[in-house]
C-alpha positions as semicolon CSV with decimal commas, in nm:
position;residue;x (nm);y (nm);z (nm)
1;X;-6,040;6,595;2,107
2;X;-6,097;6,943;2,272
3;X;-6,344;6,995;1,949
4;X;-6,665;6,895;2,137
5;X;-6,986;7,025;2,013
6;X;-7,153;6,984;2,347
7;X;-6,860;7,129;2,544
8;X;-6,865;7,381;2,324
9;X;-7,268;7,464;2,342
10;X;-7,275;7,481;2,711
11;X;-6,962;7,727;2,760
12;X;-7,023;7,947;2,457
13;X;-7,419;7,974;2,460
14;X;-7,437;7,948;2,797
15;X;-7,232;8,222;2,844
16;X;-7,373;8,447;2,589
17;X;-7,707;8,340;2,742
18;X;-7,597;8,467;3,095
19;X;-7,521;8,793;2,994
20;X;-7,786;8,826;2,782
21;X;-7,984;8,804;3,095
22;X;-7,733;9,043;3,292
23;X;-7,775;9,334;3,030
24;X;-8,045;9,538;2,839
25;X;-8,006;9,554;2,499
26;X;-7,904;9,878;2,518
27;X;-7,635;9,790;2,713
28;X;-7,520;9,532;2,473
29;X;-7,566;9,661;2,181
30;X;-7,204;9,860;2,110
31;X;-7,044;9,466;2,274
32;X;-6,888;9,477;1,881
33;X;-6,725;9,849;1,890
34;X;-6,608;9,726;2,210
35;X;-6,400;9,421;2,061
36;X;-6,285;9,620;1,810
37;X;-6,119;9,851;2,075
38;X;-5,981;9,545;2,231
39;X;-5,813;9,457;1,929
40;X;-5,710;9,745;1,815
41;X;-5,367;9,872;1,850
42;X;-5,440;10,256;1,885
43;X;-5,188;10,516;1,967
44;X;-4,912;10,435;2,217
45;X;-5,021;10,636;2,530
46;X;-4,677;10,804;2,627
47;X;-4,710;10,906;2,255
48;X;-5,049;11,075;2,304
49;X;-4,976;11,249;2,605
50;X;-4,663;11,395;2,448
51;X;-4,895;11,470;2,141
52;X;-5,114;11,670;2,412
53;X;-4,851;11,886;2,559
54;X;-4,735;11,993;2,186
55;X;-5,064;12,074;2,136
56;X;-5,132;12,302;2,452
57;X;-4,823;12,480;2,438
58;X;-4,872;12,561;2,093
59;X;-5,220;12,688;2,159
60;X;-5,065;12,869;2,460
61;X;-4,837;13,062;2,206
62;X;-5,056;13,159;2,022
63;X;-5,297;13,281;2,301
64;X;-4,979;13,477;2,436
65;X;-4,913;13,625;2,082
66;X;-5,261;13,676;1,932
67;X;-5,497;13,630;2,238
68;X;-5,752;13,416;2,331
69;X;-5,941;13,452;2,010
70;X;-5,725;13,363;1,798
71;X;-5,769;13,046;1,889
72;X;-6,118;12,965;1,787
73;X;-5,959;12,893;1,378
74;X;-5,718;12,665;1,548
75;X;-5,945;12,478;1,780
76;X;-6,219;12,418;1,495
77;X;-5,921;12,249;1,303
78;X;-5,820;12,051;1,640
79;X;-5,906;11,627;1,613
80;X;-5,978;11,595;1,989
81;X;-6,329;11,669;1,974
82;X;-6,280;11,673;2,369
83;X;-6,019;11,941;2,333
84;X;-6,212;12,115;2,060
85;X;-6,528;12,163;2,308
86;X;-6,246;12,272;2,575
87;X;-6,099;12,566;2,335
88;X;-6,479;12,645;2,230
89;X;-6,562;12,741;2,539
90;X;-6,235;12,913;2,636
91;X;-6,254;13,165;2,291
92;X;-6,661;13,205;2,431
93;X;-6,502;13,356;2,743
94;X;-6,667;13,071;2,998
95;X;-6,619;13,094;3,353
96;X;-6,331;12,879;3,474
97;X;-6,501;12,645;3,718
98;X;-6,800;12,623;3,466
99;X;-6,541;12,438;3,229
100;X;-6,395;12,275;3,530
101;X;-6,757;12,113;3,542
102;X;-6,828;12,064;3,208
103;X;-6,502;11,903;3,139
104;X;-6,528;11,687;3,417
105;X;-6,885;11,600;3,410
106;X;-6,788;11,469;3,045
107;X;-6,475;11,229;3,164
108;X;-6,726;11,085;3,453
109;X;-7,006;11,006;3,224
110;X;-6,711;10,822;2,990
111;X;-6,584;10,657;3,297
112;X;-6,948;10,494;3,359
113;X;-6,985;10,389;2,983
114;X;-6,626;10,268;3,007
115;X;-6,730;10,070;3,364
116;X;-7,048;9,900;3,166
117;X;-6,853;9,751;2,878
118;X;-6,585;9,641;3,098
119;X;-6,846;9,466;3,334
120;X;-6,984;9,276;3,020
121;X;-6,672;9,102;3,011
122;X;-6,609;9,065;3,418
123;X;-6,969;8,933;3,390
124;X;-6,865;8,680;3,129
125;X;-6,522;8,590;3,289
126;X;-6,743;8,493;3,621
127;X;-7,025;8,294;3,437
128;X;-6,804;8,085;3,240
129;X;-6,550;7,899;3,497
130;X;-6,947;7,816;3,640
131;X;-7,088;7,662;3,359
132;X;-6,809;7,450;3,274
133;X;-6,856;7,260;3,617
134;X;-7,221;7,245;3,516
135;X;-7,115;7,099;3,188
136;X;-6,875;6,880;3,385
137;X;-7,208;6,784;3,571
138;X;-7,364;6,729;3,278
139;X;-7,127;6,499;3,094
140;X;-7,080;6,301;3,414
141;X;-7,468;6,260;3,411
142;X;-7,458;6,121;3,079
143;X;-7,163;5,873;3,143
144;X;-7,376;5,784;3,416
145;X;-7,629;5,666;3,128
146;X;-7,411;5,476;2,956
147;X;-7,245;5,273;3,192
148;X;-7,247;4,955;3,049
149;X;-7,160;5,071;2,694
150;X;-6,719;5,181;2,796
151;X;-6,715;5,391;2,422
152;X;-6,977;5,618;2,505
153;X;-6,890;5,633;2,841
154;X;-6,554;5,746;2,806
155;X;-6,684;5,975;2,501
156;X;-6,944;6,147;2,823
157;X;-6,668;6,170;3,038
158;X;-6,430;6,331;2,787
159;X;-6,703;6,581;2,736
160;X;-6,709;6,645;3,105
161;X;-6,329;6,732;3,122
162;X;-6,340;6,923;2,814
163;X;-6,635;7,141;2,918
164;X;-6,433;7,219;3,251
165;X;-6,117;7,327;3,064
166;X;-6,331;7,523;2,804
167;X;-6,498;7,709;3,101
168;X;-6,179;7,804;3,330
169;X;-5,995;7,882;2,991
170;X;-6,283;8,175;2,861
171;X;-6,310;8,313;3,235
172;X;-5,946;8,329;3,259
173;X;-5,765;8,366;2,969
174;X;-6,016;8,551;2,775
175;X;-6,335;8,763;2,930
176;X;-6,192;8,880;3,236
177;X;-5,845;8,998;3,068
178;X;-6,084;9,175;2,795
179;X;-6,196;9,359;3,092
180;X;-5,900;9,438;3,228
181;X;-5,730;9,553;2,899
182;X;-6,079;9,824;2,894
183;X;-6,005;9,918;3,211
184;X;-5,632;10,037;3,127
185;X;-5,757;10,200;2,835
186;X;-5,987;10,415;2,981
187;X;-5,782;10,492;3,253
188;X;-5,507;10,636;2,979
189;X;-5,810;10,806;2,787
190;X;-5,872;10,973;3,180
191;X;-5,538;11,071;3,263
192;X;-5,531;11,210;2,885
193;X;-5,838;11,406;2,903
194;X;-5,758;11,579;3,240
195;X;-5,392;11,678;3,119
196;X;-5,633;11,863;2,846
197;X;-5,826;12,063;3,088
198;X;-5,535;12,133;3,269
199;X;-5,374;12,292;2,998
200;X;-5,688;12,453;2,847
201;X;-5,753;12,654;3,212
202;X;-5,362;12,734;3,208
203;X;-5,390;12,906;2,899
204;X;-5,691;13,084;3,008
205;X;-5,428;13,213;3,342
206;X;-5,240;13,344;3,050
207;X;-4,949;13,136;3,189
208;X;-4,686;13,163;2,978
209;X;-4,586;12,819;2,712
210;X;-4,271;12,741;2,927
211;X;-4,482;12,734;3,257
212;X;-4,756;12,579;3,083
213;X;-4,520;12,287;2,888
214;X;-4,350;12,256;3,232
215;X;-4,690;12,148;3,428
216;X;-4,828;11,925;3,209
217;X;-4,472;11,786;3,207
218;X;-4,513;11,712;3,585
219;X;-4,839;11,459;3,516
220;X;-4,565;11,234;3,275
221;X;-4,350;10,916;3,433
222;X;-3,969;11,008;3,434
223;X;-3,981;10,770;3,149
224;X;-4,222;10,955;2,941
225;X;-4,041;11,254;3,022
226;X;-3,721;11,125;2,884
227;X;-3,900;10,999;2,597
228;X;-4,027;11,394;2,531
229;X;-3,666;11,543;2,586
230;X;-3,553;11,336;2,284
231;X;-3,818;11,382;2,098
232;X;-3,749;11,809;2,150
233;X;-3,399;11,728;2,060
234;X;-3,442;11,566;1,745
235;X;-3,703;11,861;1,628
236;X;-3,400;12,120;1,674
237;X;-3,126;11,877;1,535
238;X;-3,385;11,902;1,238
239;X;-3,362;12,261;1,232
């Protein structure tokens, strides 16, 4: 019964025609890349973060060891392209608050593409719960038509209800928790990304690994914290 093809017409294209007319094309045209990062699993983000510290402190020994250019071999081999450009410009001797504003200027123009693909789906999550009281209006219009025939008035009617329930259930159950599900994401990638530069201008202090490992500690939950102690344990159990 929920299987109505006009029900179905007036929430689906309806919606797709709203935002159509929200967005450039431009705007919409990476909408698939963006469903594919709300389906996709990715790496836990206590796991990257603990991934990052490794990482940094490891670079950090072998700045303390070898010096800062020693590093350029291991950041050309690095698979954070973000961290790569970090460590680039580190072994090129750059100014400290010139990578401060590089570094950031990158994380605020991913914030703003992050923002737009996330307001695709607010957009959609607002549009729909409104068309399905227009198709609501619509099917009560046509019951309206058929008044004296009780089959294809109840058959209008249905479609009424139906078109309702379709529209609530898209705004609410689907587009707006796509956008908040983006909106966690990129505030992980963020958080990520600025535990990066914070360990990339460390190393250029030529603060040692411990002191290092122990600040980018600080910007983990007691949780993830925990989570990184036994992690360090099992490595030297292994040993």
């Amino acid at each position: 019964v929920f299987v109505n093809p006009a029900a179905l017409t007036i929430i689906f294209m309806g919606t797709c025609a709203s935002i159509m007319n929200s967005f450039t094309s431009n705007e919409l045209k990476n909408t698939g890349k963006l469903f594919k990062i709300i389906f996709s699993s990715g790496e836990n983000a206590s796991h990257a973060k603990i991934k990052i510290i490794n990482t940094v402190v490891e670079l950090a020994m072998e700045a303390r060891k070898e010096g800062l250019l020693s590093l350029e071999a291991k950041g050309e081999n690095l698979e954070d392209p973000f961290m790569r450009k970090g460590i680039k410009m580190l072994v090129d001797g750059a100014d400290p608050d010139y990578m401060l504003d590089v570094l950031s200027l990158e994380i605020e123009a991913m914030e703003e593409r992050h923002a737009m693909g996330a307001s695709i789906f607010s957009s959609a999550g607002a549009y729909a719960p409104t068309l399905g009281v227009l198709g609501a209006v619509f099917g009560l219009i046509a019951a309206m038509g058929h008044i004296d025939d009780t089959e294809m008035m109840s058959h209008a009617i249905a479609a009424a209800f139906i078109a309702t329930i379709l529209g609530i259930f898209t705004g609410y159950v689907l587009w707006n928790p796509f956008a908040s599900k983006l909106k966690i994401k990129s505030k992980h990638e963020v958080s990520e990304k600025k535990m990066v530069i914070e360990g990339i201008l460390s190393i250029q202090k030529g603060e040692p690994p411990m002191m290092v490992k122990d600040k980018l500690m600080a910007l983990l939950s007691a949780e993830e914290q925990k989570m990184m102690a036994a992690e360090s344990n099992d490595g030297k159990d292994k040993e």
